[in-house]
Coordinates of C-alpha atoms in Angstrom, one line a residue:
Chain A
X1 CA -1.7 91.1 51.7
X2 CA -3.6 88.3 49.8
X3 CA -1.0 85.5 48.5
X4 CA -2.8 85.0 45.0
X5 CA -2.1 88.7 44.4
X6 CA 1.5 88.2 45.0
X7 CA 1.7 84.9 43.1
X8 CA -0.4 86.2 40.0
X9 CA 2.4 89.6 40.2
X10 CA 5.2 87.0 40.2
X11 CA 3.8 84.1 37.9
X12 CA 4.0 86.8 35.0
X13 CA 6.2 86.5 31.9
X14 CA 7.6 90.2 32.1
X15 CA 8.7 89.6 35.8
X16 CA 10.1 86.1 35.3
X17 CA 12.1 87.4 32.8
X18 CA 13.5 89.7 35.0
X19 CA 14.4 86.7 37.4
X20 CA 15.9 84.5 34.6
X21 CA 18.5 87.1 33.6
X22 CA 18.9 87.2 37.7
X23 CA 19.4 83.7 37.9
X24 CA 21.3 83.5 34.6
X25 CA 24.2 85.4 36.6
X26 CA 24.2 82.9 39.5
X27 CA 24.5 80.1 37.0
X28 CA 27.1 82.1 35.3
X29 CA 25.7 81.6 32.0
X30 CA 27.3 83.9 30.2
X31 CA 23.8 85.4 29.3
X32 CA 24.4 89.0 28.1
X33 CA 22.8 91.5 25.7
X34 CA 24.6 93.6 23.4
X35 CA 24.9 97.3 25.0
X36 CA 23.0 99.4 22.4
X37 CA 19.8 96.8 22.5
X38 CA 18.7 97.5 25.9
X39 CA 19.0 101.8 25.2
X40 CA 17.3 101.1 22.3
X41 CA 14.4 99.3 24.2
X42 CA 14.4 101.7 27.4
X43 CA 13.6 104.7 24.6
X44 CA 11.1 102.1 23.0
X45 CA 9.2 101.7 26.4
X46 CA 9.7 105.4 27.4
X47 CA 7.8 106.6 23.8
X48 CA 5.2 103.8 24.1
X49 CA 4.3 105.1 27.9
X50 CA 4.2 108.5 27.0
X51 CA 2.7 107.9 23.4
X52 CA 0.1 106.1 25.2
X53 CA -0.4 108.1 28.0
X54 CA -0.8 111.2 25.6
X55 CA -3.2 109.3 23.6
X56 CA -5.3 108.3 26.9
X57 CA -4.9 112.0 28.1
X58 CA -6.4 113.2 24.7
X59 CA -9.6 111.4 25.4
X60 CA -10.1 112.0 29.0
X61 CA -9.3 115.5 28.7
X62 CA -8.0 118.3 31.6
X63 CA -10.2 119.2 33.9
X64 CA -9.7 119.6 38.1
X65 CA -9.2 116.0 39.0
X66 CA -6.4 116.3 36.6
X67 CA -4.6 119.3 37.9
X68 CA -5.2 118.4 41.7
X69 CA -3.4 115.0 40.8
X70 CA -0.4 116.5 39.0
X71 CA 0.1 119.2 41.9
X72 CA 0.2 116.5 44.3
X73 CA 2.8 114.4 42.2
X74 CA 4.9 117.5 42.3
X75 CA 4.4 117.8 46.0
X76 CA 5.8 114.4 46.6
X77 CA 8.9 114.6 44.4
X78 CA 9.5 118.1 46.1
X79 CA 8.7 116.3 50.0
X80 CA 10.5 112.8 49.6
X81 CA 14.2 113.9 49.1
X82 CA 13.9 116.1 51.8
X83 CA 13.0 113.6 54.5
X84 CA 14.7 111.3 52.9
X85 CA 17.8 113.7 52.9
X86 CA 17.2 114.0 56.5
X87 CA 17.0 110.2 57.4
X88 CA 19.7 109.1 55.6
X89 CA 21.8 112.2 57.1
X90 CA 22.1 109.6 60.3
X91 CA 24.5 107.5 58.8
X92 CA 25.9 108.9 55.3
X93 CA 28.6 111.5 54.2
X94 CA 26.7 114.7 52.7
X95 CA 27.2 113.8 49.2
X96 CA 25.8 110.1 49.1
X97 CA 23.4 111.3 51.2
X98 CA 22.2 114.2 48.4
X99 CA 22.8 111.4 45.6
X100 CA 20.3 108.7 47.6
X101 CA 17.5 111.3 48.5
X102 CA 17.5 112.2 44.9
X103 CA 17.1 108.8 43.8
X104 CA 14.4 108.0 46.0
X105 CA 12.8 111.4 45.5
X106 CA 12.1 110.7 41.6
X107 CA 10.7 107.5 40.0
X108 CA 11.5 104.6 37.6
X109 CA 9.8 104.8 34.7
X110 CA 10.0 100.5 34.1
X111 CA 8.5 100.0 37.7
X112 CA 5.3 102.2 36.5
X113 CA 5.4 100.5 33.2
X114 CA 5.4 97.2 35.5
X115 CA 2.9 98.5 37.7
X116 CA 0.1 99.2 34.6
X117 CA 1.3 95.6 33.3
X118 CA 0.3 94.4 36.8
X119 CA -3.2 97.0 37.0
X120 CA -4.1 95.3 33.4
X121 CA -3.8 91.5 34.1
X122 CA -5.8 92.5 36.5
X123 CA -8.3 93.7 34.8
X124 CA -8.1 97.1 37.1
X125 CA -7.7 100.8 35.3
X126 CA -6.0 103.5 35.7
X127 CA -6.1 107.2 34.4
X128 CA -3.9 108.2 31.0
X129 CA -2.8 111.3 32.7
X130 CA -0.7 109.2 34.9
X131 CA 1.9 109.1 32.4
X132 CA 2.2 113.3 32.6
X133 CA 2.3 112.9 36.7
X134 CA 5.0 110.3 35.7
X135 CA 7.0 113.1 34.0
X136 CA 6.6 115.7 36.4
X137 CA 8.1 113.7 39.4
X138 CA 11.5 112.9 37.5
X139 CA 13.2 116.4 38.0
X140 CA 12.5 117.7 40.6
X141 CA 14.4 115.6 43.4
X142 CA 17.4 116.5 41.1
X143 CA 17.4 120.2 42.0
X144 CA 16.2 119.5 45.7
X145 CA 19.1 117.3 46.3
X146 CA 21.5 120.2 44.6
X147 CA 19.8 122.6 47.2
X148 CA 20.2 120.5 49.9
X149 CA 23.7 120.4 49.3
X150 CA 24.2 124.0 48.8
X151 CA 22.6 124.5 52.1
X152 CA 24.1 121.8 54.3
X153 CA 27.9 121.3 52.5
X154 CA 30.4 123.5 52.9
X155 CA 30.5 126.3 50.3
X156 CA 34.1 125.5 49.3
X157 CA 33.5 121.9 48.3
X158 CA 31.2 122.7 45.6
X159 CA 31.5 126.1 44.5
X160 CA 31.9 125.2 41.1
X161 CA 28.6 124.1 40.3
X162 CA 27.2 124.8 36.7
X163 CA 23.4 125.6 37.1
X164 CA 22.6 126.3 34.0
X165 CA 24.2 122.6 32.8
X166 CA 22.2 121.5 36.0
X167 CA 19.0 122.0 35.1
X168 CA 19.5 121.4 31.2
X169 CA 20.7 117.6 33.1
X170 CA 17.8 117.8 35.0
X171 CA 14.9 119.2 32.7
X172 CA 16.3 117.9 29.0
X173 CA 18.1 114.5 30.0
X174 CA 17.2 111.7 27.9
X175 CA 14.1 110.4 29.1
X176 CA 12.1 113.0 30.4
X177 CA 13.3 114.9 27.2
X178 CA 11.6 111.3 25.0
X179 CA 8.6 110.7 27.3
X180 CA 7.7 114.3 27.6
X181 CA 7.6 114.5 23.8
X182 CA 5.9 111.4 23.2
X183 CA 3.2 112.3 25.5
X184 CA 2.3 115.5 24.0
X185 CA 2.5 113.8 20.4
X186 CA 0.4 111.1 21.8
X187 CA -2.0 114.1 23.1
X188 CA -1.8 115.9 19.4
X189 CA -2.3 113.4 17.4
X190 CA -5.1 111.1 20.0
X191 CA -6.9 108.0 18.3
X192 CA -5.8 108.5 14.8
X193 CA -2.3 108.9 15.8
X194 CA -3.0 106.2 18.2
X195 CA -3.9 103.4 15.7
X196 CA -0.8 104.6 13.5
X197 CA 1.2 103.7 16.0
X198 CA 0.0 100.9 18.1
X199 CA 1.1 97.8 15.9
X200 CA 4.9 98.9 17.2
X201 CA 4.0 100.7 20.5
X202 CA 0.7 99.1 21.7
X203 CA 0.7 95.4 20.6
X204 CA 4.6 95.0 21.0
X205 CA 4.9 96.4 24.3
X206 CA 5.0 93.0 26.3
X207 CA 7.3 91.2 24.7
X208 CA 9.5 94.0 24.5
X209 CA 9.3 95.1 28.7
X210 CA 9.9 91.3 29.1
X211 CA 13.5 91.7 27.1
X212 CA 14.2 94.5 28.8
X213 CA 13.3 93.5 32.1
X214 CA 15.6 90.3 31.2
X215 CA 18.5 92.6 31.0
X216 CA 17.5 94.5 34.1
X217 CA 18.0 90.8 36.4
X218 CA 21.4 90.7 34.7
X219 CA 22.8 94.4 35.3
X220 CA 21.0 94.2 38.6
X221 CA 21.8 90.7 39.7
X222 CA 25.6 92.0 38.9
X223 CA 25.5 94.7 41.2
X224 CA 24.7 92.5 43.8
X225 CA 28.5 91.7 44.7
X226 CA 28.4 95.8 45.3
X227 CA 25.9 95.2 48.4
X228 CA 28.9 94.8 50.9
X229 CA 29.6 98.7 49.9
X230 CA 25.9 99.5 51.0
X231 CA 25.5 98.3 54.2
X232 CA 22.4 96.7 56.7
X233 CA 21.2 100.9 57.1
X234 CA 21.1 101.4 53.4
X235 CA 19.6 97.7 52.8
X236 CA 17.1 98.7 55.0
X237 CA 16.5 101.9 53.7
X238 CA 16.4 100.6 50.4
X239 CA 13.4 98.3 51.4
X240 CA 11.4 100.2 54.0
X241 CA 11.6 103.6 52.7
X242 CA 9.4 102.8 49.4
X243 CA 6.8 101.0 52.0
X244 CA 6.3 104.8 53.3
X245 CA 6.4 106.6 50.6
X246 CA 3.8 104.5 49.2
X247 CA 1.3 104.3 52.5
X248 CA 1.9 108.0 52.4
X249 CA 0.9 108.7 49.0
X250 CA -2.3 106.4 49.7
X251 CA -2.9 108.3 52.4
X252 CA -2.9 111.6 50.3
X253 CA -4.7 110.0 47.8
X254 CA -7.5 109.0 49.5
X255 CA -7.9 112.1 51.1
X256 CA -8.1 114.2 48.0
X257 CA -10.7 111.4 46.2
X258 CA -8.7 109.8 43.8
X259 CA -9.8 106.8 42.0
X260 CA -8.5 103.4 43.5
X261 CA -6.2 102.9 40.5
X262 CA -4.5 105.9 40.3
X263 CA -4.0 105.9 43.9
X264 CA -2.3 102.9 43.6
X265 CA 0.2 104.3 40.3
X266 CA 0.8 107.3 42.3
X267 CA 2.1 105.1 45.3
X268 CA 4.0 102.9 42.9
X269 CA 5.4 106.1 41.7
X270 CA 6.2 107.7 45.3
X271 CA 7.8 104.0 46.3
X272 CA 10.2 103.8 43.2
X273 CA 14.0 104.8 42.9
X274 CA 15.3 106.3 39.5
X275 CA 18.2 104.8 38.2
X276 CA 18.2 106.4 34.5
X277 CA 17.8 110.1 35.0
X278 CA 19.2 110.6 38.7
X279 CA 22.5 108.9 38.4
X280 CA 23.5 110.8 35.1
X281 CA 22.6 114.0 36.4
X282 CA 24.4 112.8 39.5
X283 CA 28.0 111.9 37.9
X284 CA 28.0 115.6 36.9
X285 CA 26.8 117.5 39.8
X286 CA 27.7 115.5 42.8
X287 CA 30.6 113.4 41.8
X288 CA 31.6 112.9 45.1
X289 CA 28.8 110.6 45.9
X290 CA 29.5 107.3 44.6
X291 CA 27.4 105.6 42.3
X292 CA 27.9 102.0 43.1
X293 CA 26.0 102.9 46.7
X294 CA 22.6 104.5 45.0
X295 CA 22.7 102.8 41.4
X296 CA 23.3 99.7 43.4
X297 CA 20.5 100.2 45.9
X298 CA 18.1 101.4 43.4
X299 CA 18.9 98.8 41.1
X300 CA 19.5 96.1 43.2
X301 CA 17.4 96.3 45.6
X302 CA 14.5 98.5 45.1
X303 CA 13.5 97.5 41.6
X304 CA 13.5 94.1 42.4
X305 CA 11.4 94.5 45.5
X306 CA 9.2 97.3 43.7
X307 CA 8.0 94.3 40.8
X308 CA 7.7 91.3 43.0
X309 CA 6.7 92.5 46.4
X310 CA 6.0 96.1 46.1
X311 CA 3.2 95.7 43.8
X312 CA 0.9 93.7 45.3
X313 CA 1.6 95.2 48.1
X314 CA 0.1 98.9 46.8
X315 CA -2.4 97.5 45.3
X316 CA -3.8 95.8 48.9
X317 CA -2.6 99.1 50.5
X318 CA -5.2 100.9 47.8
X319 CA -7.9 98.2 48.2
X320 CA -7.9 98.7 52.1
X321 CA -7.5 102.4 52.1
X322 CA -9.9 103.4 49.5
X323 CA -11.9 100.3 49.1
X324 CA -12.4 97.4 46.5
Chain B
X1 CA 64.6 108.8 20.4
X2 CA 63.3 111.2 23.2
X3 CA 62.8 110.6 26.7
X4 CA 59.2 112.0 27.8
X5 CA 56.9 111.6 30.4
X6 CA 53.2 109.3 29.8
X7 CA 50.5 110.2 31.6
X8 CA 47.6 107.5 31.9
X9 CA 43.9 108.6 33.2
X10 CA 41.3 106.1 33.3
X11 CA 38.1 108.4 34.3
X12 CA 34.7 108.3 34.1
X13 CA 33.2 108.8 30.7
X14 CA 30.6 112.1 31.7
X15 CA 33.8 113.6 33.1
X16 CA 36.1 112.8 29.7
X17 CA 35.5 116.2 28.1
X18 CA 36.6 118.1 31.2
X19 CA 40.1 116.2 31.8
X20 CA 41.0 116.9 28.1
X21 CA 40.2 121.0 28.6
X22 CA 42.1 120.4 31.6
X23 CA 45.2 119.1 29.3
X24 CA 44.5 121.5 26.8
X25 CA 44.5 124.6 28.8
X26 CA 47.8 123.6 30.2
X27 CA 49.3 123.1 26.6
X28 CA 48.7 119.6 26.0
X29 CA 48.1 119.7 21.6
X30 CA 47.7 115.8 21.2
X31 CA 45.9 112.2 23.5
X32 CA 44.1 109.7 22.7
X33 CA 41.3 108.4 23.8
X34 CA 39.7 104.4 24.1
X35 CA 36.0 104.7 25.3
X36 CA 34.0 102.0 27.2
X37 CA 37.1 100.4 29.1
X38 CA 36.1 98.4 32.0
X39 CA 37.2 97.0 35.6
X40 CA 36.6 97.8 38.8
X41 CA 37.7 100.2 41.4
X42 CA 36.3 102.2 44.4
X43 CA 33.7 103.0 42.8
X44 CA 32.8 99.5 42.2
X45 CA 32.7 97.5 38.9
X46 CA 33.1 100.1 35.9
X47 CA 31.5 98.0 33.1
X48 CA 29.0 100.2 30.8
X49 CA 26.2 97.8 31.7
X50 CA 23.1 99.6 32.1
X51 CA 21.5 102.1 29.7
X52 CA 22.7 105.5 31.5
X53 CA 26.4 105.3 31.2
X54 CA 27.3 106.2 34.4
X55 CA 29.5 103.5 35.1
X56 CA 31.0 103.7 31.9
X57 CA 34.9 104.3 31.9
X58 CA 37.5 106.0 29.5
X59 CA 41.2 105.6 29.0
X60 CA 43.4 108.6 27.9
X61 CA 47.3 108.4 27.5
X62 CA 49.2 111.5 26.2
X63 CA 53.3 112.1 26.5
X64 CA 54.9 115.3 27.6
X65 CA 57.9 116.8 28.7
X66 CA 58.9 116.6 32.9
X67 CA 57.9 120.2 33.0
X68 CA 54.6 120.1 31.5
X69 CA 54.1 117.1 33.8
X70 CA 54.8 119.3 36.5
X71 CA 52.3 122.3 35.6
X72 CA 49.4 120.1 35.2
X73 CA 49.8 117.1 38.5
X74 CA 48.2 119.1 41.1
X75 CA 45.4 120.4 39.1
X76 CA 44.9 116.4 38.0
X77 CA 45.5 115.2 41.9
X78 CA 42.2 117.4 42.6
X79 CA 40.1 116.7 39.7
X80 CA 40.4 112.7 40.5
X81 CA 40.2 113.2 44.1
X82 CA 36.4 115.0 42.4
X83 CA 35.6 113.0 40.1
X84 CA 37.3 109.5 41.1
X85 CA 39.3 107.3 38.6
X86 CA 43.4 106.6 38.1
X87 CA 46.4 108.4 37.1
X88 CA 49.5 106.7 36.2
X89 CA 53.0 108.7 35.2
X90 CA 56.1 106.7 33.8
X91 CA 59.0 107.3 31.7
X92 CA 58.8 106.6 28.0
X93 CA 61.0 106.7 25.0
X94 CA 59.4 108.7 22.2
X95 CA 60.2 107.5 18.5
X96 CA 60.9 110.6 16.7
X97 CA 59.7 110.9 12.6

């Protein structure tokens, strides 16, 4: 991988903030930002991408390319928490195991938010429809990692499991419920709607992923103390397994003809670890797993590799796999 | 002055509404509640930090008579061995008025 396109990833406002709220915890700086400002800002970012995306989705329109793409998103966030559930089964409890594969089997919304940041300074594209492929992977490692533990726990440790609440948790939590709306408003309402909205959504969006991501270093640089927890398998895990997904996605990719840049979005979405909608549905339908091991590793670990390392990283995967 | 028993939970706040239909379905007419406590446990540090509330506390008292106690301690043993979090009983005197 080239070293100017890891130093032009790192040497980027949005992701130094994320390191100055990391380094603010080191320093002990007392650094913090009021609780309801960040959920405020992570439903911000969540209607911009999808308002956006929508908006970008209205102009390309649906045709073949589109559907082939969205199938195969589905395929991955159907595929991933099963190996995943499989590999981690080597060393992990049933539950944790079932709470991790989930994690890594759906995405991060703020990692593909950080990836287009990254595509754009770039001055590479992507398509709009990425945003619904976005959406569709956020569920469904949810209700594979429920059926994995139906399969493989014993029926009398969780027999009382609400399906009907499960898959309201899964298919109406928070954000997929806000970007899933946002995008098909975006889609209604295309270029007019657009240019309503963009003084808030479109010209704002920078400075506001750079607050966010400032707050992000901080939670994240505060679950550090929770690595001893994890463990050198899940460390490891944490690191290599978003290397795979992502050379696997590629992989796909190139073999179905998809354009460099969304090749490289869909990887970035394969590679990333949820940490918003997974662990809430988690806490109610696997509260045996604890969330300080795949918050933490997500968080911690992933995220931070996923905008510093991880990017750059995709993108040369892309440019040697399909060409640049 | 009556002497009851307290019973303390500190639990996680997704699982708040199913402790108090817990107490209520064994008889329990009164708690209260302070949301967003924080510390640390084995579940690591409980301190509401990140926007999806999952490692977001809640404290619960309520007082009851030794019997009542009684009925409701095993069901409580299994629902935090579940869902994780602390219990604490002690002995209280209650002001009547």
């Amino acid at each position: 991988m080239s070293l100017d396109l890891l130093i032009q990833n790192v040497l980027n406002p949005v992701i130094l903030f994320f390191f100055l709220g990391v380094l603010s915890i080191f320093l002990r700086t007392g650094l913090e930002i009021p609780q309801p400002i960040p959920k405020f800002i992570s439903l911000y970012l969540l209607m911009s991408i999808g308002l956006h995306g929508g908006y970008e989705l209205s102009k390309s329109g649906l045709d073949f390319y589109v559907f082939k793409v969205l199938g195969l998103a589905l395929l991955m966030a159907i595929v991933v928490p099963i190996y995943s559930f499989f590999i981690l089964r080597l060393k992990v409890d049933i539950y944790n195991a079932v709470a991790i594969a989930a994690t890594y089997g759906s995405i991060s919304a703020v990692t593909f938010i950080t990836a287009v940041n990254f595509l754009q300074s770039i001055g590479d594209s992507y398509s709009g429809f990425m945003v619904a492929a976005m959406t569709l992977m956020e569920s469904p490692a949810i209700i594979i990692g429920l059926i994995l533990l139906n399969i493989f726990a014993k029926k009398s440790d969780n027999g009382n499991l609400d399906v009907k609440e499960l898959l309201r948790e899964s298919f109406f939590n928070p954000s997929v419920y806000i970007l899933t709306g946002s995008l098909l408003i975006g889609f209604i309402t295309g270029e007019k709607g657009w240019k309503v909205v963009d003084p808030l959504f479109g010209q704002l969006f920078k400075p506001m992923l750079a607050f966010f991501l400032l707050d992000m270093g901080i939670v994240a640089a505060r679950r550090l103390s929770e690595l001893k927890k994890v463990g050198m398998f899940l460390v490891a895990f944490a690191i290599i397994i978003p290397i795979i997904n992502a050379t696997i996605a590629i992989l796909i990719a190139s073999s179905v003809g998809m354009t460099k840049g969304d090749a490289f979005v869909f990887a970035v979405l394969c590679a990333s670890a949820s940490y918003i909608a997974v662990p809430a549905a988690m806490r109610l339908s696997v509260p045996e797993a604890n969330p300080s091991i795949y918050v933490t590793m997500a968080l911690a670990l992933t995220f931070p590799f996923n905008i510093s390392v991880g990017i750059p990283l995709y993108y040369w995967l892309a440019n040697k796999i399909l060409g640049g | 002055m009556k002497r009851m028993k307290k019973i303390e939970v500190v639990i996680d706040t997704i699982h708040l509404e199913h402790l108090i239909s817990l107490l209520e379905n064994r008889g329990f007419t009164g708690y209260t509640v302070i949301k967003d406590v924080y510390g640390k446990g084995e579940r690591g540090l409980m301190i509401g930090d990140e926007v999806t509330g999952v490692f977001q506390n809640s404290y619960l008292f309520t007082i009851c008579e030794e019997q009542q106690l009684n009925d409701v301690i095993e069901d409580l043993r299994k629902m935090l061995k579940k869902y994780g979090g602390v219990c604490i009983v002690s002995d209280v005197d209650w002001l009547i008025h």
